[in-house]
Coordinates of C-alpha atoms and ligand atoms in Angstrom, one line a residue:
M1 CA 96.9 137.9 69.6
N2 CA 96.9 140.4 72.4
R3 CA 96.8 139.7 76.1
T4 CA 93.2 140.5 76.5
A5 CA 92.3 137.9 74.0
L6 CA 94.5 135.3 75.5
R7 CA 92.9 135.7 79.0
P8 CA 90.0 133.3 78.7
L9 CA 92.5 130.7 77.3
I10 CA 94.9 131.2 80.2
F11 CA 92.1 131.0 82.6
A12 CA 90.8 127.9 81.2
M13 CA 94.4 126.3 81.2
S14 CA 95.0 127.3 84.7
F15 CA 91.6 125.9 85.8
I16 CA 92.4 122.7 84.1
A17 CA 95.8 122.7 85.7
M18 CA 94.6 123.4 89.1
A19 CA 91.8 120.7 88.8
L20 CA 94.4 118.1 87.7
L21 CA 96.7 119.2 90.5
G22 CA 93.8 119.1 92.9
S23 CA 92.6 115.7 91.9
S24 CA 96.1 114.3 91.9
L25 CA 96.5 115.8 95.3
Q26 CA 93.4 114.3 96.4
A27 CA 94.3 110.9 95.1
Q28 CA 97.7 111.1 96.8
T29 CA 96.0 112.1 100.2
A30 CA 93.5 109.3 99.9
Q31 CA 96.4 107.0 99.2
D32 CA 98.3 108.3 102.0
S33 CA 95.5 108.1 104.5
A34 CA 94.7 104.6 103.3
H35 CA 98.3 103.7 103.8
L36 CA 98.3 105.2 107.4
K37 CA 95.1 103.5 108.2
D38 CA 96.3 100.2 107.2
W39 CA 100.0 100.5 108.2
W40 CA 99.6 97.4 110.4
K41 CA 98.5 95.0 107.7
N42 CA 101.9 94.2 106.3
A43 CA 103.8 95.5 109.4
V44 CA 107.0 94.3 110.7
I45 CA 107.2 94.6 114.5
Y46 CA 110.2 94.2 116.6
E47 CA 109.9 93.2 120.3
I48 CA 112.2 94.7 122.8
Y49 CA 112.8 93.4 126.2
P50 CA 113.9 96.6 127.7
R51 CA 115.9 95.3 130.6
S52 CA 118.2 93.5 128.1
F53 CA 118.6 96.0 125.1
Q54 CA 121.0 98.6 126.0
D55 CA 122.1 100.1 129.3
T56 CA 123.0 103.8 129.1
N57 CA 123.3 104.6 133.0
N58 CA 125.7 101.8 133.9
D59 CA 123.5 100.0 136.3
G60 CA 123.6 96.6 134.3
I61 CA 119.9 97.1 133.2
G62 CA 118.8 98.2 129.9
D63 CA 116.7 101.5 129.7
L64 CA 114.6 103.6 127.3
N65 CA 117.5 105.9 126.3
G66 CA 119.3 102.6 125.2
I67 CA 116.3 102.0 122.8
T68 CA 116.5 105.6 121.5
A69 CA 120.2 105.2 121.0
H70 CA 119.7 102.3 118.6
L71 CA 116.9 103.6 116.5
D72 CA 119.2 104.1 113.6
Y73 CA 120.2 100.5 113.7
L74 CA 116.4 99.5 113.9
K75 CA 115.6 101.8 110.8
E76 CA 118.4 100.1 108.8
L77 CA 116.8 96.8 109.6
G78 CA 113.5 98.1 108.2
I79 CA 111.1 97.6 111.0
D80 CA 107.7 99.6 111.3
A81 CA 107.1 99.2 115.0
I82 CA 108.6 98.4 118.2
W83 CA 106.8 96.6 121.0
I84 CA 108.4 97.4 124.4
A85 CA 107.7 94.6 127.0
P86 CA 106.4 96.3 130.2
C87 CA 108.6 99.3 131.4
Y88 CA 106.3 100.5 134.1
P89 CA 107.0 100.8 137.8
S90 CA 107.0 97.1 139.1
P91 CA 108.2 95.2 142.1
L92 CA 109.6 92.9 139.5
A93 CA 108.0 89.5 140.7
D94 CA 107.6 88.8 137.0
F95 CA 110.1 91.2 135.7
G96 CA 107.6 94.0 134.9
Y97 CA 104.4 91.9 134.2
D98 CA 103.4 92.7 137.7
I99 CA 102.7 96.6 137.3
S100 CA 102.3 98.8 140.3
D101 CA 101.6 102.0 138.4
Y102 CA 100.3 102.0 134.8
E103 CA 101.0 105.6 134.1
N104 CA 104.6 105.9 134.7
I105 CA 107.9 104.6 133.6
A106 CA 110.0 102.4 136.2
P107 CA 113.0 104.6 137.4
E108 CA 115.5 101.8 136.3
Y109 CA 114.2 102.5 132.7
G110 CA 114.1 106.2 132.7
T111 CA 111.3 108.7 132.9
L112 CA 108.3 109.9 131.1
A113 CA 110.4 112.5 129.4
D114 CA 112.7 109.8 128.0
F115 CA 109.7 108.0 126.8
D116 CA 108.4 111.1 125.0
R117 CA 112.0 111.6 123.4
L118 CA 111.9 107.9 122.3
V119 CA 108.4 108.4 120.5
A120 CA 109.7 111.6 119.0
E121 CA 112.8 110.2 117.8
A122 CA 111.2 107.1 116.5
K123 CA 108.7 109.0 114.6
K124 CA 111.5 110.8 112.7
R125 CA 112.5 107.4 111.5
N126 CA 108.9 106.3 110.8
I127 CA 109.0 103.9 113.6
R128 CA 105.9 103.4 115.8
I129 CA 106.0 102.7 119.6
M130 CA 103.7 100.1 121.2
M131 CA 103.3 99.5 124.9
D132 CA 102.4 96.3 126.6
M133 CA 98.8 96.3 128.2
V134 CA 98.6 94.0 131.1
M135 CA 94.8 93.9 131.9
N136 CA 94.5 90.4 133.5
H137 CA 96.3 91.3 136.7
T138 CA 98.2 94.0 138.6
S139 CA 101.1 93.8 141.0
D140 CA 99.9 93.1 144.5
Q141 CA 101.6 96.3 145.4
H142 CA 99.4 98.3 143.1
K143 CA 97.2 100.8 145.1
W144 CA 94.1 99.1 143.9
F145 CA 95.1 95.9 145.5
L146 CA 96.5 97.3 148.7
E147 CA 93.0 99.0 149.0
S148 CA 91.2 95.8 148.0
K149 CA 92.9 93.6 150.4
S150 CA 92.7 96.0 153.3
S151 CA 88.9 95.1 154.2
K152 CA 85.9 93.3 152.8
T153 CA 84.0 96.6 152.6
N154 CA 86.7 98.7 150.8
P155 CA 85.5 100.2 147.6
Y156 CA 88.3 98.5 145.7
R157 CA 87.3 95.0 147.2
D158 CA 85.3 94.1 144.0
W159 CA 88.2 95.1 141.6
Y160 CA 89.8 91.7 142.3
V161 CA 88.6 88.1 142.4
W162 CA 88.0 87.2 146.2
R163 CA 86.2 84.1 147.2
D164 CA 85.6 81.9 150.3
G165 CA 87.8 78.9 150.9
K166 CA 86.0 75.5 151.2
G167 CA 85.6 74.0 154.8
E168 CA 87.0 77.2 156.5
T169 CA 86.5 77.3 160.2
A170 CA 87.5 80.0 162.9
T171 CA 90.9 78.2 163.3
S172 CA 91.6 77.1 159.8
Q173 CA 91.6 78.6 156.4
G174 CA 90.1 75.5 154.8
E175 CA 90.9 74.5 151.2
P176 CA 91.2 76.8 148.2
P177 CA 87.7 77.3 146.4
N178 CA 88.6 74.8 143.8
N179 CA 91.5 73.0 141.8
W180 CA 92.4 75.9 139.4
L181 CA 96.2 76.1 138.8
S182 CA 98.5 79.0 138.4
E183 CA 100.5 79.1 135.2
F184 CA 103.5 79.3 137.4
G185 CA 102.9 76.4 139.5
H186 CA 100.5 75.3 142.3
S187 CA 97.1 76.6 143.3
A188 CA 95.7 79.8 141.6
W189 CA 94.3 80.8 144.9
Q190 CA 96.1 82.5 147.7
W191 CA 94.7 82.9 151.3
D192 CA 94.6 86.4 152.8
P193 CA 94.6 86.1 156.6
T194 CA 93.4 89.8 157.1
T195 CA 90.1 89.5 155.4
R196 CA 90.0 85.6 155.6
Q197 CA 89.3 85.0 151.9
Y198 CA 91.3 83.6 148.9
Y199 CA 92.3 85.8 145.9
Y200 CA 92.7 84.4 142.3
H201 CA 95.9 84.8 140.5
K202 CA 96.5 83.0 137.2
F203 CA 100.2 83.8 137.3
Y204 CA 102.4 84.6 140.4
I205 CA 100.9 85.1 143.8
Q206 CA 102.2 88.6 143.5
Q207 CA 100.0 89.1 140.3
P208 CA 96.2 89.1 141.6
D209 CA 93.6 88.8 138.7
L210 CA 91.4 91.8 138.2
N211 CA 87.7 91.4 138.2
W212 CA 86.5 92.1 134.8
D213 CA 82.9 91.9 135.8
N214 CA 83.4 95.2 137.5
P215 CA 82.6 98.1 135.0
K216 CA 84.9 100.3 136.9
V217 CA 87.9 98.1 136.0
H218 CA 86.8 98.6 132.2
E219 CA 86.9 102.4 132.6
A220 CA 90.2 102.4 134.5
F221 CA 91.9 100.7 131.6
K222 CA 90.3 102.9 129.0
N223 CA 91.8 105.8 130.8
I224 CA 95.2 104.0 130.8
M225 CA 95.0 103.5 127.2
R226 CA 94.2 107.1 126.6
F227 CA 97.0 108.2 128.8
W228 CA 99.6 106.4 126.6
Y229 CA 97.8 107.5 123.3
K230 CA 98.4 111.1 124.6
H231 CA 102.0 110.1 124.8
G232 CA 102.1 109.1 121.3
V233 CA 101.9 105.3 121.4
A234 CA 100.7 103.7 118.2
G235 CA 99.0 100.6 119.9
F236 CA 99.4 97.9 122.5
R237 CA 100.1 94.2 122.8
F238 CA 97.6 92.8 125.2
D239 CA 99.1 90.5 127.6
A240 CA 97.5 87.2 128.8
I241 CA 94.2 88.5 127.4
T242 CA 92.5 85.0 127.0
T243 CA 92.5 84.5 130.7
L244 CA 90.6 87.7 131.7
F245 CA 87.5 85.8 132.9
E246 CA 86.8 82.7 135.1
D247 CA 83.8 80.5 135.2
P248 CA 81.5 82.2 138.0
T249 CA 80.4 78.7 139.2
L250 CA 84.0 78.0 140.3
A251 CA 83.6 74.4 139.1
D252 CA 86.7 72.3 139.1
E253 CA 88.6 72.0 135.8
D254 CA 89.2 68.4 134.5
Y255 CA 92.6 67.0 134.6
V256 CA 94.6 66.3 131.4
R257 CA 95.5 62.7 131.0
D258 CA 98.1 60.9 128.8
K259 CA 97.2 58.2 126.4
D260 CA 96.9 55.6 129.0
G261 CA 94.5 57.7 131.0
N262 CA 97.0 58.7 133.7
I263 CA 96.7 62.3 134.9
I264 CA 99.7 64.2 133.6
I265 CA 102.0 65.8 136.4
N266 CA 103.4 69.2 135.2
A267 CA 106.8 70.5 135.8
A268 CA 105.8 72.0 139.1
G269 CA 104.6 68.7 140.4
D270 CA 100.9 69.6 140.0
K271 CA 98.1 67.5 138.3
Q272 CA 97.6 69.4 135.2
T273 CA 94.1 70.8 134.7
D274 CA 92.7 71.6 131.2
G275 CA 92.1 75.4 131.8
K276 CA 88.6 75.3 130.4
K277 CA 87.0 77.2 133.2
T278 CA 89.7 79.9 133.2
E279 CA 90.7 80.6 129.5
F280 CA 88.7 81.8 126.4
L281 CA 85.6 82.6 128.2
P282 CA 83.2 84.4 125.7
Q283 CA 83.3 87.6 127.8
V284 CA 86.9 88.3 126.6
D285 CA 85.5 89.1 123.2
D286 CA 83.0 91.6 124.8
V287 CA 85.7 93.4 126.6
M288 CA 88.0 93.6 123.5
Q289 CA 85.0 95.0 121.4
E290 CA 84.5 97.6 124.1
M291 CA 88.2 98.5 124.4
R292 CA 88.6 98.7 120.6
A293 CA 85.6 101.0 120.4
A294 CA 87.1 103.3 122.9
S295 CA 90.5 103.0 121.0
D296 CA 89.0 103.8 117.8
A297 CA 87.1 106.8 119.0
Y298 CA 90.3 108.4 120.4
P299 CA 92.1 110.8 117.8
S300 CA 95.6 109.5 117.0
N301 CA 98.1 112.3 117.5
K302 CA 101.6 111.5 116.8
F303 CA 101.0 109.0 114.0
P304 CA 97.7 109.5 112.0
G305 CA 96.1 106.3 111.3
T306 CA 94.8 103.3 113.1
H307 CA 95.7 102.5 116.6
L308 CA 96.9 98.8 116.7
F309 CA 95.8 96.0 119.0
V310 CA 98.1 93.0 119.1
G311 CA 96.8 90.0 121.2
E312 CA 99.0 87.6 123.1
T313 CA 96.7 84.8 122.0
Y314 CA 97.9 81.3 122.3
V315 CA 95.2 79.7 120.5
P316 CA 94.3 75.9 120.2
N317 CA 93.0 76.1 116.6
I318 CA 92.4 78.4 113.7
A319 CA 88.7 79.0 114.6
A320 CA 89.7 80.3 118.1
L321 CA 92.1 82.7 116.3
A322 CA 89.5 83.9 113.6
K323 CA 87.1 84.8 116.5
L324 CA 89.7 87.0 118.1
Y325 CA 89.6 89.5 115.0
G326 CA 85.9 90.2 115.9
T327 CA 83.7 91.3 113.0
P328 CA 83.8 94.4 110.8
Q329 CA 80.8 95.9 112.9
K330 CA 82.4 94.7 116.3
P331 CA 86.2 94.5 115.8
E332 CA 88.5 93.2 118.5
F333 CA 92.3 92.7 117.6
Q334 CA 93.6 93.8 114.3
L335 CA 96.4 91.2 114.8
P336 CA 95.9 88.5 117.3
M337 CA 99.0 86.6 117.3
D338 CA 99.1 83.5 115.3
T339 CA 101.0 81.2 117.7
Q340 CA 99.9 78.0 115.9
I341 CA 102.6 78.6 113.1
G342 CA 105.7 79.6 115.0
L343 CA 105.3 79.0 118.7
E344 CA 103.3 75.6 118.7
T345 CA 105.3 74.1 115.8
H346 CA 108.7 73.0 117.1
K347 CA 110.2 71.4 114.1
L348 CA 110.9 72.3 110.6
D349 CA 108.2 70.1 108.8
A350 CA 107.0 71.1 105.5
A351 CA 103.6 69.4 105.8
I352 CA 102.9 71.1 109.1
F353 CA 103.7 74.5 108.0
R354 CA 101.8 74.0 104.6
K355 CA 98.7 73.2 106.6
K356 CA 99.0 76.0 109.2
I357 CA 99.8 78.6 106.6
T358 CA 97.1 77.5 104.4
E359 CA 94.6 77.7 107.3
A360 CA 95.9 81.3 108.0
E361 CA 95.3 82.1 104.3
N362 CA 91.8 80.6 104.1
D363 CA 90.1 80.7 107.5
L364 CA 90.8 84.0 108.9
N365 CA 88.1 85.8 106.8
G366 CA 90.6 87.5 104.8
N367 CA 92.2 89.2 107.9
P368 CA 96.0 89.3 107.8
P369 CA 97.7 86.8 110.1
L370 CA 100.3 88.0 112.6
I371 CA 103.1 85.3 112.5
V372 CA 105.4 85.1 115.3
F373 CA 108.2 82.6 115.9
D374 CA 109.8 84.0 119.0
N375 CA 109.4 86.1 122.2
H376 CA 110.5 86.6 125.7
D377 CA 108.8 83.5 126.9
N378 CA 110.1 80.8 124.7
P379 CA 113.5 79.4 123.9
R380 CA 115.0 81.3 121.0
L381 CA 114.9 79.8 117.5
D382 CA 118.2 77.8 117.8
A383 CA 116.6 75.8 120.7
R384 CA 113.3 75.0 118.9
F385 CA 114.3 74.5 115.3
G386 CA 118.2 74.3 115.2
D387 CA 120.1 71.2 114.8
G388 CA 123.4 72.7 116.0
V389 CA 125.1 72.5 112.7
H390 CA 122.8 74.5 110.3
D391 CA 121.4 76.9 112.8
N392 CA 122.0 80.0 110.7
D393 CA 120.5 78.4 107.6
I394 CA 117.6 77.0 109.4
Q395 CA 117.1 80.5 110.6
R396 CA 117.0 81.8 107.1
V397 CA 114.4 79.4 106.2
I398 CA 112.2 80.4 109.3
S399 CA 112.6 84.1 108.6
T400 CA 111.6 83.6 105.0
L401 CA 108.3 82.0 106.3
L402 CA 108.1 84.9 108.6
F403 CA 108.5 87.7 106.1
T404 CA 107.3 86.3 102.9
T405 CA 104.0 84.8 103.8
R406 CA 100.9 87.0 103.7
G407 CA 100.3 89.2 106.7
A408 CA 102.2 91.1 109.6
A409 CA 105.2 89.7 111.1
L410 CA 106.7 90.0 114.7
F411 CA 110.2 89.1 115.8
Y412 CA 112.2 89.2 118.9
Y413 CA 115.4 91.5 119.6
G414 CA 118.5 89.5 118.7
D415 CA 116.8 87.2 116.3
E416 CA 118.2 89.2 113.3
I417 CA 121.8 88.2 114.5
G418 CA 121.0 84.7 115.4
M419 CA 121.2 85.0 119.2
K420 CA 121.1 81.7 121.0
T421 CA 119.2 80.5 123.9
T422 CA 121.5 80.6 126.8
P423 CA 119.8 79.1 130.0
P424 CA 121.6 79.3 133.5
T425 CA 123.6 76.2 134.3
R426 CA 123.0 76.5 138.1
K427 CA 120.0 76.8 140.0
E428 CA 121.4 79.7 142.1
D429 CA 121.9 81.9 139.1
V430 CA 118.3 81.7 137.9
K431 CA 116.5 85.0 138.0
D432 CA 113.0 84.0 136.8
P433 CA 111.2 82.7 139.7
V434 CA 109.4 80.0 137.6
G435 CA 112.8 78.5 136.8
I436 CA 113.6 78.4 140.3
L437 CA 110.3 76.6 141.2
M438 CA 110.6 74.1 138.6
W439 CA 114.2 73.6 138.4
P440 CA 115.7 71.4 136.7
K441 CA 112.7 70.3 134.7
Y442 CA 112.1 73.8 133.5
K443 CA 115.0 76.4 133.9
G444 CA 112.7 79.4 133.3
R445 CA 112.9 82.1 130.8
D446 CA 116.4 83.8 131.5
G447 CA 117.9 81.8 128.5
E448 CA 115.9 83.9 126.0
R449 CA 116.4 87.2 127.9
T450 CA 120.2 87.7 127.8
P451 CA 121.5 91.1 126.9
M452 CA 121.6 92.0 123.3
Q453 CA 125.0 91.4 121.7
W454 CA 125.9 94.7 120.0
D455 CA 129.7 94.2 119.5
D456 CA 132.8 92.3 120.7
S457 CA 133.7 94.8 123.5
K458 CA 133.2 94.0 127.2
N459 CA 129.7 92.8 127.9
A460 CA 129.0 92.8 124.2
G461 CA 128.5 96.6 124.4
F462 CA 125.5 96.3 126.3
S463 CA 126.6 97.8 129.7
N464 CA 129.7 99.1 131.5
A465 CA 128.4 97.5 134.7
T466 CA 127.8 93.8 135.4
P467 CA 124.7 93.0 133.3
W468 CA 121.6 91.7 135.1
L469 CA 121.9 88.4 133.2
P470 CA 125.3 87.1 132.0
V471 CA 126.2 87.9 128.4
P472 CA 126.6 84.7 126.4
A473 CA 130.2 83.9 125.7
N474 CA 129.5 83.6 121.8
Y475 CA 129.1 87.5 121.7
T476 CA 132.7 87.8 120.3
T477 CA 131.4 86.2 117.0
I478 CA 127.6 86.8 117.2
N479 CA 127.2 90.6 117.5
A480 CA 125.5 93.3 115.5
K481 CA 128.6 95.1 114.6
A482 CA 130.2 92.1 113.0
E483 CA 127.0 91.2 111.1
E484 CA 126.4 94.7 109.8
A485 CA 129.9 94.5 108.2
D486 CA 129.3 91.1 106.7
P487 CA 127.1 91.3 103.6
N488 CA 126.4 87.6 103.9
S489 CA 125.3 87.8 107.6
L490 CA 121.9 86.9 109.0
F491 CA 121.4 90.5 109.7
H492 CA 121.5 91.4 106.0
W493 CA 119.4 88.5 105.1
Y494 CA 116.6 89.8 107.5
Q495 CA 117.2 93.2 106.1
K496 CA 116.7 92.0 102.6
L497 CA 113.7 90.0 103.4
I498 CA 112.0 93.0 105.1
A499 CA 112.9 95.2 102.1
L500 CA 111.3 92.7 99.9
K501 CA 108.1 92.7 102.0
K502 CA 108.1 96.5 101.8
T503 CA 108.8 97.0 98.2
N504 CA 107.5 94.0 96.2
D505 CA 103.7 94.4 95.6
A506 CA 103.2 90.5 95.3
V507 CA 105.0 89.9 98.7
A508 CA 103.4 92.8 100.4
N509 CA 99.7 92.2 99.2
G510 CA 99.6 89.0 97.1
E511 CA 97.4 86.0 97.8
N512 CA 99.5 83.1 99.4
I513 CA 99.1 79.9 97.3
M514 CA 100.8 76.6 98.1
L515 CA 102.7 74.9 95.4
D516 CA 104.0 71.3 95.1
V517 CA 101.8 70.3 97.9
N518 CA 102.9 66.8 98.4
N519 CA 106.5 67.4 98.9
P520 CA 107.5 66.2 102.4
G521 CA 110.8 68.1 102.6
V522 CA 110.4 71.3 100.6
L523 CA 107.8 73.9 101.2
S524 CA 107.0 76.2 98.2
W525 CA 104.4 78.8 97.8
E526 CA 103.7 81.7 95.4
R527 CA 102.6 85.2 96.3
K528 CA 100.2 86.5 93.6
S529 CA 99.0 90.0 93.2
A530 CA 97.6 91.9 90.2
T531 CA 101.0 93.3 89.4
G532 CA 103.1 90.1 89.7
V533 CA 104.0 86.6 91.0
V534 CA 106.8 85.7 93.4
V535 CA 107.8 82.1 94.2
V536 CA 109.4 81.2 97.4
V537 CA 111.0 77.7 97.9
C538 CA 112.4 76.4 101.3
N539 CA 114.3 73.3 101.7
M540 CA 113.3 72.1 105.2
T541 CA 115.9 69.2 105.2
A542 CA 119.6 68.7 105.6
D543 CA 119.8 67.1 102.1
A544 CA 120.1 68.7 98.6
Q545 CA 116.7 68.9 96.9
T546 CA 115.4 69.6 93.5
V547 CA 111.8 70.7 93.0
D548 CA 109.7 71.0 89.9
L549 CA 107.2 73.9 90.0
S550 CA 106.3 74.0 86.3
A551 CA 102.7 73.7 87.3
A552 CA 103.0 77.3 88.3
G553 CA 104.2 78.5 84.9
N554 CA 107.0 77.9 82.4
S555 CA 108.9 81.2 82.6
A556 CA 112.3 81.5 84.1
P557 CA 112.1 83.3 87.4
K558 CA 114.3 86.4 88.0
T559 CA 116.2 85.8 91.3
L560 CA 115.2 88.3 94.1
L561 CA 117.0 86.5 97.0
K562 CA 118.6 83.1 97.6
A563 CA 120.8 81.2 100.0
H564 CA 122.3 77.8 99.0
A565 CA 120.3 77.6 95.8
A566 CA 121.3 78.0 92.0
D567 CA 119.7 80.5 89.8
P568 CA 117.2 78.3 87.8
Q569 CA 116.7 78.4 84.1
S570 CA 113.0 77.4 84.5
L571 CA 110.4 76.6 87.2
S572 CA 110.8 72.9 86.4
K573 CA 114.1 72.6 88.0
I574 CA 114.8 74.5 91.3
E575 CA 118.0 73.2 93.1
L576 CA 118.6 73.8 96.7
G577 CA 121.4 72.8 99.0
P578 CA 120.6 71.8 102.5
Y579 CA 118.2 74.2 104.1
G580 CA 118.4 76.4 101.0
V581 CA 116.0 79.1 100.1
Y582 CA 115.0 80.5 96.7
I583 CA 112.8 83.6 96.0
G584 CA 112.1 84.5 92.4
Q585 CA 110.0 86.9 90.5
L586 CA 107.9 85.4 87.7
Ligands
NOJ601 C1 102.6 86.7 129.3 C2 104.0 87.3 129.4 O1 104.5 87.3 128.1 C3 104.8 86.7 130.3 O2 106.2 87.0 130.3 C4 104.2 86.9 131.7 O3 104.8 86.2 132.8 C5 102.7 86.5 131.7 N1 102.0 86.8 130.5 C6 102.0 87.0 133.0 O4 101.9 88.5 132.7

């Protein structure tokens, strides 16, 4: 056959080849964009308290360049995103949660150029950067508040919550408008002698609450959000979001009583109120729908795909959590934190975890839960779940719950190496003001904010200067360098669990089904997807345990990961040592 005769055949074959290539590229692109759009559904998010992660300029305080310096470590761990606790300019009444400029970086943490470099370097490693978004309050040094308090007629007056006192006279300020309490102790109202009114502050006196009934406040925060999107952030963690609104009638809250009917006195010495007029008002949902719509309308630049809203949502029950996702038509948070599982539960109790995880599976309308066991406001895992003898083993159990149940996972710097809560022993050493006020009943949050323990050199490799909080003495043995070198360390356990979450389809996407549901000491469940089944078994007791999961099948599982557990011959006999964990593929 000559070339001319072959031409139609060549043409037809090239056409078919191109069509096939085109459709496979199209499928690939569709898959990629679905993956990018939904990146958060199975995400692993790592919280960094920037003050305590790594100091690079020898002032004893961590900084943004310190985070950049450790991106390879975080990549090795396998995380998808970093949430940085506030690093904006702040007078530091609440260590950064009192923001005086939302569109800049505090000098002690670096510059906007450092931030841009962090985002760019993180992107090279496929790690997204998330910022903290504090919308409930600003610093009392923010220009909006300085304006607001300057006179009753200032245009910013209505940006904050100002009210008259009760029984005020020309010579006396009278009483606060009602009995509402600050989370950090005493009345939530602060008298301002210049304009002779009280302002409301849910947190410290230096953190006046913004007035979210004012549409200008909404616009201001949409602009702040866009500012950070331009700098490449992938989303925000919304601070104290459930306290955005207060009851306009200013009615007193009820007092909380013990079982004998006596009013409970809290650690600050105040009569504890129930928060019903100052938390979870329905307008919070309206604001979040509005913010989410503005966020979704903004084109993502550095990381294509959805911008993520994580909520600091201490919820009383699963129904309250479900509401915070919004609806498909009016979405709110993609990932409001499920605090019920990891922050409200304080002991290893199989029955409690079974109930809470089942609720998260069944009662969130198919939305992924965001499980979180630890953050900068709560004592670390050792203090809440440990027994002082098996702390690392217990942490293997907790991290198994965190990474192998369905949904996204959030953890706190230092968890991966088993850092311990180290509270101050003397009142004069306390840095967190709430710890000074409530000492010794409550020692504040310094104990969970100590510097990251990188190695066994001076100051654990955190800083060459005196660290802002002392480095715990255990850094010589508990540090990242030692754990990276030890294949049996907690660090490698975390790394393997995260890898499993990322690579095993059942662990990534499968349904979460509880097994052996009456077992009081061992929590077992399976993750089931179209491509496979994985069983997970966690011994929550200090005794050896044997469980029979034959109801889930009779094949011999293939071990994926285990600690203090034997390789079982069949599902009918899984043997675990104290706080043992077994994960197997069926
Ligand atoms: C929650 C933050 O996590 C905490 O650290 C802070 O003190 C309060 N919100 C007030 O912003």
